[in-house]
mmCIF file of C-alpha atoms and ligand atoms in Angstrom:
data_model
loop_
_atom_site.group_PDB
_atom_site.id
_atom_site.type_symbol
_atom_site.label_atom_id
_atom_site.label_comp_id
_atom_site.label_asym_id
_atom_site.label_seq_id
_atom_site.Cartn_x
_atom_site.Cartn_y
_atom_site.Cartn_z
ATOM 1 C CA MET T 1 -141.617 246.573 -123.376
ATOM 2 C CA ILE T 2 -141.856 246.710 -127.177
ATOM 3 C CA LYS T 3 -145.270 247.801 -128.473
ATOM 4 C CA ARG T 4 -144.875 249.064 -132.054
ATOM 5 C CA ILE T 5 -142.487 247.557 -134.624
ATOM 6 C CA LEU T 6 -141.460 248.910 -138.015
ATOM 7 C CA LEU T 7 -140.505 246.078 -140.404
ATOM 8 C CA SER T 8 -138.583 247.560 -143.329
ATOM 9 C CA GLY T 9 -138.226 245.351 -146.406
ATOM 10 C CA SER T 10 -141.589 243.787 -145.495
ATOM 11 C CA ASN T 11 -142.363 242.671 -149.073
ATOM 12 C CA GLY T 12 -139.226 240.535 -149.445
ATOM 13 C CA GLN T 13 -138.644 236.796 -149.049
ATOM 14 C CA ILE T 14 -138.172 236.937 -145.257
ATOM 15 C CA GLY T 15 -140.069 240.162 -144.438
ATOM 16 C CA SER T 16 -143.314 238.952 -146.058
ATOM 17 C CA GLU T 17 -143.426 235.924 -143.725
ATOM 18 C CA LEU T 18 -141.899 237.564 -140.640
ATOM 19 C CA ILE T 19 -144.594 240.268 -140.658
ATOM 20 C CA GLU T 20 -147.323 237.659 -140.258
ATOM 21 C CA GLU T 21 -145.517 236.019 -137.300
ATOM 22 C CA LEU T 22 -144.884 239.368 -135.612
ATOM 23 C CA ARG T 23 -148.513 240.409 -136.058
ATOM 24 C CA LYS T 24 -149.617 237.197 -134.301
ATOM 25 C CA ILE T 25 -147.490 238.242 -131.298
ATOM 26 C CA TYR T 26 -147.881 242.045 -131.220
ATOM 27 C CA GLY T 27 -151.293 242.519 -132.874
ATOM 28 C CA ARG T 28 -152.002 243.390 -136.502
ATOM 29 C CA SER T 29 -152.048 247.156 -136.021
ATOM 30 C CA ASN T 30 -148.771 247.210 -134.051
ATOM 31 C CA VAL T 31 -146.481 245.920 -136.808
ATOM 32 C CA ILE T 32 -146.019 248.437 -139.612
ATOM 33 C CA GLY T 33 -144.772 247.062 -142.918
ATOM 34 C CA ALA T 34 -142.530 249.289 -145.049
ATOM 35 C CA ASP T 35 -141.039 248.758 -148.490
ATOM 36 C CA LEU T 36 -140.388 250.521 -151.793
ATOM 37 C CA ARG T 37 -143.646 249.438 -153.418
ATOM 38 C CA GLU T 38 -146.826 251.550 -153.409
ATOM 39 C CA PRO T 39 -149.375 250.019 -151.009
ATOM 40 C CA THR T 40 -151.969 247.864 -152.791
ATOM 41 C CA PRO T 41 -155.436 247.069 -151.358
ATOM 42 C CA GLU T 42 -154.209 243.476 -150.652
ATOM 43 C CA ILE T 43 -151.172 244.731 -148.695
ATOM 44 C CA LEU T 44 -153.281 247.223 -146.715
ATOM 45 C CA GLU T 45 -155.888 244.562 -145.948
ATOM 46 C CA ASN T 46 -153.266 242.699 -143.875
ATOM 47 C CA GLY T 47 -152.293 245.653 -141.678
ATOM 48 C CA PRO T 48 -150.555 249.045 -141.667
ATOM 49 C CA TYR T 49 -148.031 249.597 -144.452
ATOM 50 C CA VAL T 50 -146.033 252.593 -145.688
ATOM 51 C CA LYS T 51 -144.092 253.145 -148.882
ATOM 52 C CA LEU T 52 -140.616 253.946 -147.535
ATOM 53 C CA ASP T 53 -137.092 254.125 -148.902
ATOM 54 C CA ILE T 54 -134.735 253.592 -145.944
ATOM 55 C CA THR T 55 -132.046 255.667 -147.668
ATOM 56 C CA ASN T 56 -134.282 258.699 -147.101
ATOM 57 C CA ALA T 57 -133.618 259.677 -143.447
ATOM 58 C CA HIS T 58 -136.307 262.364 -143.399
ATOM 59 C CA GLU T 59 -139.064 259.987 -144.585
ATOM 60 C CA LEU T 60 -137.856 257.358 -142.136
ATOM 61 C CA ALA T 61 -137.977 259.792 -139.178
ATOM 62 C CA ASN T 62 -141.516 260.854 -140.125
ATOM 63 C CA VAL T 63 -142.709 257.234 -140.113
ATOM 64 C CA ILE T 64 -141.079 256.562 -136.705
ATOM 65 C CA LYS T 65 -142.819 259.649 -135.254
ATOM 66 C CA GLU T 66 -146.196 259.130 -136.941
ATOM 67 C CA TYR T 67 -146.534 255.477 -135.860
ATOM 68 C CA LYS T 68 -144.760 255.896 -132.449
ATOM 69 C CA ILE T 69 -142.344 253.099 -133.369
ATOM 70 C CA ASP T 70 -140.251 251.642 -130.542
ATOM 71 C CA ALA T 71 -138.438 248.837 -132.430
ATOM 72 C CA ILE T 72 -137.177 248.356 -135.987
ATOM 73 C CA ILE T 73 -136.485 245.076 -137.744
ATOM 74 C CA ASN T 74 -134.649 245.904 -140.953
ATOM 75 C CA MET T 75 -135.089 243.360 -143.767
ATOM 76 C CA ALA T 76 -134.495 245.943 -146.522
ATOM 77 C CA ALA T 77 -131.313 245.061 -148.419
ATOM 78 C CA ILE T 78 -129.723 244.283 -151.762
ATOM 79 C CA LEU T 79 -128.541 240.658 -151.808
ATOM 80 C CA SER T 80 -125.336 239.128 -153.145
ATOM 81 C CA ALA T 81 -126.059 238.428 -156.825
ATOM 82 C CA VAL T 82 -127.971 241.669 -157.464
ATOM 83 C CA GLY T 83 -125.335 243.484 -155.395
ATOM 84 C CA GLU T 84 -122.570 242.357 -157.754
ATOM 85 C CA GLN T 85 -124.579 243.809 -160.682
ATOM 86 C CA ASN T 86 -124.876 247.145 -158.896
ATOM 87 C CA PRO T 87 -122.331 247.421 -156.033
ATOM 88 C CA HIS T 88 -122.989 251.117 -155.392
ATOM 89 C CA ARG T 89 -126.697 250.484 -154.886
ATOM 90 C CA ALA T 90 -125.861 247.600 -152.519
ATOM 91 C CA TRP T 91 -123.660 249.927 -150.445
ATOM 92 C CA ASN T 92 -126.247 252.699 -150.472
ATOM 93 C CA VAL T 93 -129.170 250.572 -149.276
ATOM 94 C CA ASN T 94 -127.276 248.201 -146.961
ATOM 95 C CA ILE T 95 -125.069 250.849 -145.301
ATOM 96 C CA ASN T 96 -126.565 254.311 -145.790
ATOM 97 C CA GLY T 97 -130.021 252.820 -145.129
ATOM 98 C CA LEU T 98 -128.715 251.147 -141.960
ATOM 99 C CA ILE T 99 -126.950 254.306 -140.733
ATOM 100 C CA ASN T 100 -130.262 256.157 -141.145
ATOM 101 C CA ILE T 101 -132.024 253.516 -139.055
ATOM 102 C CA LEU T 102 -129.369 253.660 -136.317
ATOM 103 C CA GLU T 103 -129.211 257.461 -136.224
ATOM 104 C CA VAL T 104 -132.988 257.969 -136.262
ATOM 105 C CA SER T 105 -133.315 255.334 -133.532
ATOM 106 C CA ARG T 106 -130.762 257.118 -131.372
ATOM 107 C CA GLU T 107 -132.355 260.511 -131.915
ATOM 108 C CA LEU T 108 -135.993 259.449 -131.506
ATOM 109 C CA GLY T 109 -135.543 256.886 -128.715
ATOM 110 C CA VAL T 110 -136.294 253.668 -130.625
ATOM 111 C CA LYS T 111 -135.595 250.953 -128.067
ATOM 112 C CA ARG T 112 -134.461 247.953 -130.165
ATOM 113 C CA ILE T 113 -133.083 247.298 -133.648
ATOM 114 C CA LEU T 114 -132.562 243.947 -135.344
ATOM 115 C CA ASN T 115 -130.500 244.009 -138.534
ATOM 116 C CA PRO T 116 -129.688 240.649 -140.120
ATOM 117 C CA SER T 117 -126.273 239.707 -141.407
ATOM 118 C CA SER T 118 -125.232 236.773 -143.592
ATOM 119 C CA ILE T 119 -122.731 233.990 -144.216
ATOM 120 C CA ALA T 120 -121.512 236.438 -146.899
ATOM 121 C CA VAL T 121 -119.383 238.132 -144.183
ATOM 122 C CA PHE T 122 -116.913 235.285 -144.669
ATOM 123 C CA GLY T 123 -114.415 235.150 -147.518
ATOM 124 C CA PRO T 124 -111.972 232.835 -149.267
ATOM 125 C CA THR T 125 -109.433 233.023 -146.422
ATOM 126 C CA THR T 126 -111.963 232.038 -143.724
ATOM 127 C CA PRO T 127 -111.902 228.372 -142.573
ATOM 128 C CA LYS T 128 -114.608 226.646 -144.659
ATOM 129 C CA GLU T 129 -115.703 223.802 -142.377
ATOM 130 C CA ASN T 130 -117.598 224.462 -139.154
ATOM 131 C CA THR T 131 -116.747 228.157 -139.564
ATOM 132 C CA PRO T 132 -116.561 229.833 -136.134
ATOM 133 C CA GLN T 133 -118.334 233.082 -135.307
ATOM 134 C CA GLU T 134 -115.078 234.815 -134.418
ATOM 135 C CA THR T 135 -112.795 234.331 -137.431
ATOM 136 C CA VAL T 136 -111.318 236.039 -140.496
ATOM 137 C CA LEU T 137 -113.887 238.413 -142.069
ATOM 138 C CA LYS T 138 -112.491 239.364 -145.487
ATOM 139 C CA PRO T 139 -115.398 238.975 -147.942
ATOM 140 C CA THR T 140 -114.890 239.543 -151.661
ATOM 141 C CA SER T 141 -118.488 240.480 -152.664
ATOM 142 C CA MET T 142 -119.840 244.001 -152.126
ATOM 143 C CA TYR T 143 -122.792 242.404 -150.338
ATOM 144 C CA GLY T 144 -120.376 240.699 -147.906
ATOM 145 C CA ILE T 145 -118.483 243.948 -147.360
ATOM 146 C CA THR T 146 -121.746 245.713 -146.460
ATOM 147 C CA LYS T 147 -122.716 242.910 -144.091
ATOM 148 C CA VAL T 148 -119.400 243.044 -142.159
ATOM 149 C CA THR T 149 -119.683 246.833 -142.021
ATOM 150 C CA GLY T 150 -123.288 246.541 -140.824
ATOM 151 C CA GLU T 151 -122.274 244.199 -137.981
ATOM 152 C CA LEU T 152 -119.482 246.561 -136.894
ATOM 153 C CA LEU T 153 -121.715 249.634 -137.113
ATOM 154 C CA GLY T 154 -124.350 247.930 -134.984
ATOM 155 C CA GLU T 155 -121.753 247.052 -132.325
ATOM 156 C CA TYR T 156 -120.423 250.601 -132.428
ATOM 157 C CA TYR T 157 -123.902 251.947 -131.602
ATOM 158 C CA VAL T 158 -124.212 249.418 -128.762
ATOM 159 C CA ARG T 159 -120.915 250.570 -127.202
ATOM 160 C CA LYS T 160 -121.018 254.268 -128.037
ATOM 161 C CA TYR T 161 -124.716 255.057 -127.523
ATOM 162 C CA ASN T 162 -125.942 252.125 -125.443
ATOM 163 C CA LEU T 163 -128.449 251.325 -128.191
ATOM 164 C CA ASP T 164 -129.936 247.801 -128.246
ATOM 165 C CA VAL T 165 -128.830 246.461 -131.660
ATOM 166 C CA ARG T 166 -128.963 242.746 -132.529
ATOM 167 C CA GLY T 167 -128.210 240.674 -135.596
ATOM 168 C CA LEU T 168 -127.675 237.148 -136.873
ATOM 169 C CA ARG T 169 -125.914 235.670 -139.887
ATOM 170 C CA TYR T 170 -128.519 233.842 -141.938
ATOM 171 C CA PRO T 171 -127.393 231.050 -144.227
ATOM 172 C CA GLY T 172 -129.279 230.624 -147.552
ATOM 173 C CA ILE T 173 -132.988 230.752 -146.721
ATOM 174 C CA ILE T 174 -135.366 228.303 -148.437
ATOM 175 C CA SER T 175 -139.080 229.093 -148.675
ATOM 176 C CA TYR T 176 -142.053 228.933 -151.047
ATOM 177 C CA LYS T 177 -144.343 231.873 -150.141
ATOM 178 C CA THR T 178 -142.284 234.763 -151.593
ATOM 179 C CA LEU T 179 -139.513 234.145 -154.116
ATOM 180 C CA PRO T 180 -135.980 235.211 -153.094
ATOM 181 C CA GLY T 181 -134.740 238.635 -154.141
ATOM 182 C CA GLY T 182 -131.460 237.907 -155.979
ATOM 183 C CA GLY T 183 -128.990 235.925 -153.875
ATOM 184 C CA THR T 184 -126.422 233.232 -154.659
ATOM 185 C CA THR T 185 -128.347 230.608 -152.674
ATOM 186 C CA ASP T 186 -131.584 231.227 -154.645
ATOM 187 C CA TYR T 187 -130.983 228.058 -156.700
ATOM 188 C CA ALA T 188 -132.161 226.064 -153.668
ATOM 189 C CA VAL T 189 -135.644 227.602 -154.081
ATOM 190 C CA ALA T 190 -135.819 227.786 -157.897
ATOM 191 C CA ILE T 191 -134.972 224.062 -158.168
ATOM 192 C CA PHE T 192 -138.294 223.109 -156.499
ATOM 193 C CA PHE T 193 -140.443 225.247 -158.806
ATOM 194 C CA ASP T 194 -138.670 224.023 -161.958
ATOM 195 C CA ALA T 195 -138.702 220.389 -160.776
ATOM 196 C CA ILE T 196 -142.474 220.533 -160.353
ATOM 197 C CA LYS T 197 -143.286 222.725 -163.383
ATOM 198 C CA TYR T 198 -140.780 221.455 -165.986
ATOM 199 C CA LYS T 199 -139.244 218.271 -164.468
ATOM 200 C CA HIS T 200 -135.898 219.891 -165.307
ATOM 201 C CA TYR T 201 -133.614 222.483 -163.702
ATOM 202 C CA LYS T 202 -130.561 224.304 -165.031
ATOM 203 C CA CYS T 203 -128.403 225.107 -161.989
ATOM 204 C CA PHE T 204 -126.139 228.186 -161.939
ATOM 205 C CA LEU T 205 -123.773 226.581 -159.385
ATOM 206 C CA LYS T 206 -121.560 223.494 -159.783
ATOM 207 C CA LYS T 207 -122.965 220.189 -158.536
ATOM 208 C CA ASP T 208 -120.515 219.911 -155.617
ATOM 209 C CA THR T 209 -120.889 223.465 -154.192
ATOM 210 C CA MET T 210 -121.652 222.872 -150.520
ATOM 211 C CA LEU T 211 -123.363 225.813 -148.757
ATOM 212 C CA PRO T 212 -125.095 226.324 -145.390
ATOM 213 C CA MET T 213 -128.899 226.605 -145.715
ATOM 214 C CA MET T 214 -131.989 226.967 -143.514
ATOM 215 C CA TYR T 215 -135.741 226.452 -143.955
ATOM 216 C CA MET T 216 -137.957 229.497 -143.431
ATOM 217 C CA PRO T 217 -139.724 228.284 -140.227
ATOM 218 C CA ASP T 218 -136.296 228.049 -138.538
ATOM 219 C CA CYS T 219 -135.286 231.463 -139.910
ATOM 220 C CA LEU T 220 -138.446 233.021 -138.438
ATOM 221 C CA LYS T 221 -137.911 231.269 -135.099
ATOM 222 C CA ALA T 222 -134.267 232.396 -134.899
ATOM 223 C CA THR T 223 -135.173 235.998 -135.727
ATOM 224 C CA ILE T 224 -137.983 236.220 -133.195
ATOM 225 C CA ASP T 225 -136.003 234.392 -130.478
ATOM 226 C CA LEU T 226 -133.031 236.743 -130.863
ATOM 227 C CA PHE T 227 -135.397 239.745 -130.964
ATOM 228 C CA HIS T 228 -136.860 238.596 -127.627
ATOM 229 C CA ALA T 229 -133.569 237.541 -125.980
ATOM 230 C CA ASP T 230 -132.524 239.319 -122.770
ATOM 231 C CA PHE T 231 -130.051 241.899 -124.094
ATOM 232 C CA SER T 232 -128.291 242.181 -120.731
ATOM 233 C CA LYS T 233 -127.343 238.485 -120.938
ATOM 234 C CA LEU T 234 -125.853 238.655 -124.463
ATOM 235 C CA LYS T 235 -122.082 238.684 -124.858
ATOM 236 C CA HIS T 236 -122.301 239.166 -128.635
ATOM 237 C CA PHE T 237 -124.821 241.395 -130.371
ATOM 238 C CA THR T 238 -124.877 241.732 -134.144
ATOM 239 C CA ASP T 239 -122.953 238.733 -135.509
ATOM 240 C CA PHE T 240 -124.498 235.464 -134.322
ATOM 241 C CA ASN T 241 -123.755 232.442 -136.532
ATOM 242 C CA ILE T 242 -126.838 230.239 -136.964
ATOM 243 C CA ALA T 243 -126.942 226.918 -138.799
ATOM 244 C CA ALA T 244 -129.379 224.178 -139.739
ATOM 245 C CA MET T 245 -128.135 222.119 -142.721
ATOM 246 C CA SER T 246 -125.498 222.105 -145.485
ATOM 247 C CA PHE T 247 -125.849 220.487 -148.906
ATOM 248 C CA THR T 248 -124.676 220.651 -152.515
ATOM 249 C CA PRO T 249 -126.966 221.087 -155.571
ATOM 250 C CA GLU T 250 -126.420 217.382 -156.366
ATOM 251 C CA MET T 251 -127.448 216.292 -152.848
ATOM 252 C CA LEU T 252 -130.589 218.451 -153.083
ATOM 253 C CA TYR T 253 -131.349 217.108 -156.573
ATOM 254 C CA ASN T 254 -131.085 213.497 -155.340
ATOM 255 C CA GLU T 255 -133.416 214.215 -152.420
ATOM 256 C CA ILE T 256 -136.034 215.921 -154.663
ATOM 257 C CA LYS T 257 -135.757 213.002 -157.141
ATOM 258 C CA LYS T 258 -137.086 210.668 -154.444
ATOM 259 C CA TYR T 259 -140.430 212.487 -154.818
ATOM 260 C CA LEU T 260 -140.187 213.258 -158.572
ATOM 261 C CA PRO T 261 -138.346 210.337 -160.242
ATOM 262 C CA GLU T 262 -138.437 211.931 -163.750
ATOM 263 C CA PHE T 263 -136.653 215.084 -162.573
ATOM 264 C CA THR T 264 -133.388 215.897 -164.409
ATOM 265 C CA ILE T 265 -130.730 218.553 -163.774
ATOM 266 C CA GLU T 266 -127.897 220.210 -165.738
ATOM 267 C CA TYR T 267 -125.155 222.493 -164.437
ATOM 268 C CA GLU T 268 -124.174 225.771 -166.065
ATOM 269 C CA PRO T 269 -122.219 227.799 -163.482
ATOM 270 C CA ASP T 270 -122.202 231.589 -163.935
ATOM 271 C CA TYR T 271 -120.751 234.581 -162.016
ATOM 272 C CA ARG T 272 -122.516 233.403 -158.849
ATOM 273 C CA GLN T 273 -120.149 230.405 -158.611
ATOM 274 C CA GLN T 274 -117.302 232.709 -157.583
ATOM 275 C CA ILE T 275 -119.441 234.197 -154.799
ATOM 276 C CA ALA T 276 -120.478 230.727 -153.571
ATOM 277 C CA ASP T 277 -116.854 229.512 -153.666
ATOM 278 C CA SER T 278 -115.880 232.304 -151.268
ATOM 279 C CA TRP T 279 -118.429 231.220 -148.607
ATOM 280 C CA PRO T 280 -118.200 228.498 -145.902
ATOM 281 C CA ARG T 281 -119.417 224.927 -146.374
ATOM 282 C CA SER T 282 -120.724 224.599 -142.811
ATOM 283 C CA ILE T 283 -121.201 226.860 -139.787
ATOM 284 C CA ASP T 284 -120.501 226.568 -136.049
ATOM 285 C CA ASP T 285 -123.474 228.152 -134.272
ATOM 286 C CA SER T 286 -122.510 227.236 -130.695
ATOM 287 C CA LEU T 287 -122.541 230.852 -129.411
ATOM 288 C CA ALA T 288 -126.175 231.364 -130.512
ATOM 289 C CA ARG T 289 -127.049 228.063 -128.845
ATOM 290 C CA GLU T 290 -125.286 229.125 -125.615
ATOM 291 C CA GLU T 291 -126.395 232.767 -125.414
ATOM 292 C CA TRP T 292 -130.055 232.610 -126.502
ATOM 293 C CA GLY T 293 -130.934 228.938 -126.817
ATOM 294 C CA TRP T 294 -130.931 228.622 -130.626
ATOM 295 C CA ALA T 295 -131.708 225.174 -132.102
ATOM 296 C CA PRO T 296 -133.048 224.386 -135.608
ATOM 297 C CA SER T 297 -135.948 222.019 -136.297
ATOM 298 C CA TYR T 298 -135.531 221.171 -140.007
ATOM 299 C CA ASP T 299 -132.815 219.160 -141.784
ATOM 300 C CA MET T 300 -132.555 218.684 -145.574
ATOM 301 C CA GLU T 301 -134.910 215.687 -145.655
ATOM 302 C CA THR T 302 -137.743 217.284 -143.662
ATOM 303 C CA MET T 303 -137.308 220.598 -145.524
ATOM 304 C CA VAL T 304 -137.560 218.893 -148.946
ATOM 305 C CA GLU T 305 -140.680 216.947 -147.937
ATOM 306 C CA ASP T 306 -142.427 220.149 -146.822
ATOM 307 C CA MET T 307 -141.235 222.220 -149.813
ATOM 308 C CA ILE T 308 -142.452 219.607 -152.349
ATOM 309 C CA LYS T 309 -145.900 219.531 -150.723
ATOM 310 C CA ASN T 310 -146.266 223.325 -150.639
ATOM 311 C CA VAL T 311 -144.663 224.184 -153.990
ATOM 312 C CA LYS T 312 -147.020 221.649 -155.662
ATOM 313 C CA ILE T 313 -149.991 223.512 -154.182
ATOM 314 C CA LYS T 314 -148.608 226.879 -155.395
ATOM 315 C CA VAL T 315 -147.909 225.579 -158.892
ATOM 316 C CA GLU T 316 -151.403 224.022 -159.118
ATOM 317 C CA LYS T 317 -152.923 227.406 -158.137
ATOM 318 C CA CYS T 318 -150.572 229.154 -160.642
ATOM 319 C CA GLU T 319 -149.148 231.239 -157.751
ATOM 320 C CA TYR T 320 -145.538 231.552 -158.824
HETATM 321 P P1 NAD S 401 -135.323 240.312 -150.383
HETATM 322 O O1 NAD S 401 -134.461 240.801 -151.476
HETATM 323 O O2 NAD S 401 -136.245 239.186 -150.661
HETATM 324 O O3 NAD S 401 -136.172 241.502 -149.782
HETATM 325 C C1 NAD S 401 -135.625 242.753 -149.525
HETATM 326 C C2 NAD S 401 -136.740 243.781 -149.540
HETATM 327 O O4 NAD S 401 -136.139 245.051 -149.292
HETATM 328 C C3 NAD S 401 -137.464 243.871 -150.899
HETATM 329 O O5 NAD S 401 -138.850 243.766 -150.724
HETATM 330 C C4 NAD S 401 -137.069 245.251 -151.427
HETATM 331 O O6 NAD S 401 -138.086 245.895 -152.166
HETATM 332 C C5 NAD S 401 -136.780 246.006 -150.130
HETATM 333 N N1 NAD S 401 -135.882 247.140 -150.310
HETATM 334 C C6 NAD S 401 -134.774 247.226 -151.084
HETATM 335 N N2 NAD S 401 -134.246 248.463 -150.998
HETATM 336 C C7 NAD S 401 -135.030 249.166 -150.131
HETATM 337 C C8 NAD S 401 -134.989 250.489 -149.642
HETATM 338 N N3 NAD S 401 -134.053 251.365 -150.040
HETATM 339 N N4 NAD S 401 -135.943 250.879 -148.767
HETATM 340 C C9 NAD S 401 -136.913 250.013 -148.365
HETATM 341 N N5 NAD S 401 -137.003 248.753 -148.820
HETATM 342 C C10 NAD S 401 -136.065 248.325 -149.693
HETATM 343 O O7 NAD S 401 -134.361 239.938 -149.159
HETATM 344 P P2 NAD S 401 -134.582 238.868 -148.005
HETATM 345 O O8 NAD S 401 -134.099 237.571 -148.516
HETATM 346 O O9 NAD S 401 -135.950 238.966 -147.444
HETATM 347 O O10 NAD S 401 -133.482 239.356 -146.960
HETATM 348 C C11 NAD S 401 -133.792 240.087 -145.797
HETATM 349 C C12 NAD S 401 -132.520 240.279 -145.002
HETATM 350 O O11 NAD S 401 -131.946 239.011 -144.693
HETATM 351 C C13 NAD S 401 -131.424 241.055 -145.739
HETATM 352 O O12 NAD S 401 -130.701 241.835 -144.823
HETATM 353 C C14 NAD S 401 -130.522 239.959 -146.277
HETATM 354 O O13 NAD S 401 -129.204 240.411 -146.467
HETATM 355 C C15 NAD S 401 -130.596 238.959 -145.149
HETATM 356 N N6 NAD S 401 -130.270 237.606 -145.595
HETATM 357 C C16 NAD S 401 -131.101 236.911 -146.404
HETATM 358 C C17 NAD S 401 -130.759 235.619 -146.805
HETATM 359 C C18 NAD S 401 -131.636 234.811 -147.699
HETATM 360 O O14 NAD S 401 -131.224 233.709 -148.102
HETATM 361 N N7 NAD S 401 -132.836 235.266 -148.018
HETATM 362 C C19 NAD S 401 -129.550 235.057 -146.353
HETATM 363 C C20 NAD S 401 -128.706 235.831 -145.576
HETATM 364 C C21 NAD S 401 -129.081 237.094 -145.162
HETATM 365 N N1 LIG S 402 -128.913 234.081 -149.478
HETATM 366 C C1 LIG S 402 -128.062 235.216 -149.448
HETATM 367 C C2 LIG S 402 -127.449 235.471 -150.783
HETATM 368 O O1 LIG S 402 -127.227 234.488 -151.472
HETATM 369 C C3 LIG S 402 -126.970 235.023 -148.426
HETATM 370 O O2 LIG S 402 -126.817 236.204 -147.751
HETATM 371 O O3 LIG S 402 -127.197 236.594 -151.098
#
């Protein structure tokens, strides 16, 4: 039974919300947040937190020993757009950081590791519609290369060392509590803040760029459900496709406009267009549904309704 979890990357878009959900299940003191930032009184008020760079194996091992950690959920990473600005850093954090986590877990008896992957594992030669889990994995971004490598490394540790390693391929995640950390799908969050603050948004992708997306409550549910799945019943481990919705910037704009009729948009694609063009338009998540009962709750319409309500509150409180 898992008692103590280390959540690395706990200050990021997903980590900052996942930590709250995990603390509801495991108890506040049993989920240790870890990220690059110095702890502030506000962070410490919520529960245990350590400043940790996952590329430092020695520091990582000390934290595992000190807090008697028996599971690690690793949300520390460099995402696609930032990764293209600094590919070496993306490799270092996403791969050397992950190797440290796997090695320390093996050596110190950590019982379970969850390391997320991404739709970025796919590339221009992968089928774009209803992309299967088992298909061509030839990504062109450094981020995608690290995510394929991460999946394979995780599976290697399952086979070679009998370590319990799990992972799922998130689509673009949409949320309002913590802003995204530099991905290609970040437009689908920024559009809400700009629509409400300025009634105008300049989009860095073309209007017809269809990408798979997911609302944060579904992302949290998927992560926790896979973390709790019976490992002995899984046939796949580190590469589960999950899906919820797919839309283009223009489709999202039209849906937001229903709530904000004065909202306008312009399109000025930049280097992120090439990354987006290499990714699928929609995802087949049937293996996750079969093996651990995955099913999403939000579609584009219900996501937009909830985002508008909550982003308005944040903008009114000047929390952005
Ligand atoms: P994020 O960029 O918002 O957060 C990442 C966190 O990791 C940040 O707080 C950062 O400070 C921390 N970090 C970076 N380098 C570190 C290091 N060396 N040591 C410790 N911490 C470090 O990312 P996110 O969106 O929360 O993503 C979490 C995971 O989900 C990543 O593996 C990412 O690839 C994956 N993912 C995210 C999305 C998405 O749309 N958000 C989609 C697909 C996959
Ligand atoms: N949302 C992520 C990105 O755009 C997908 O992994 O980088």
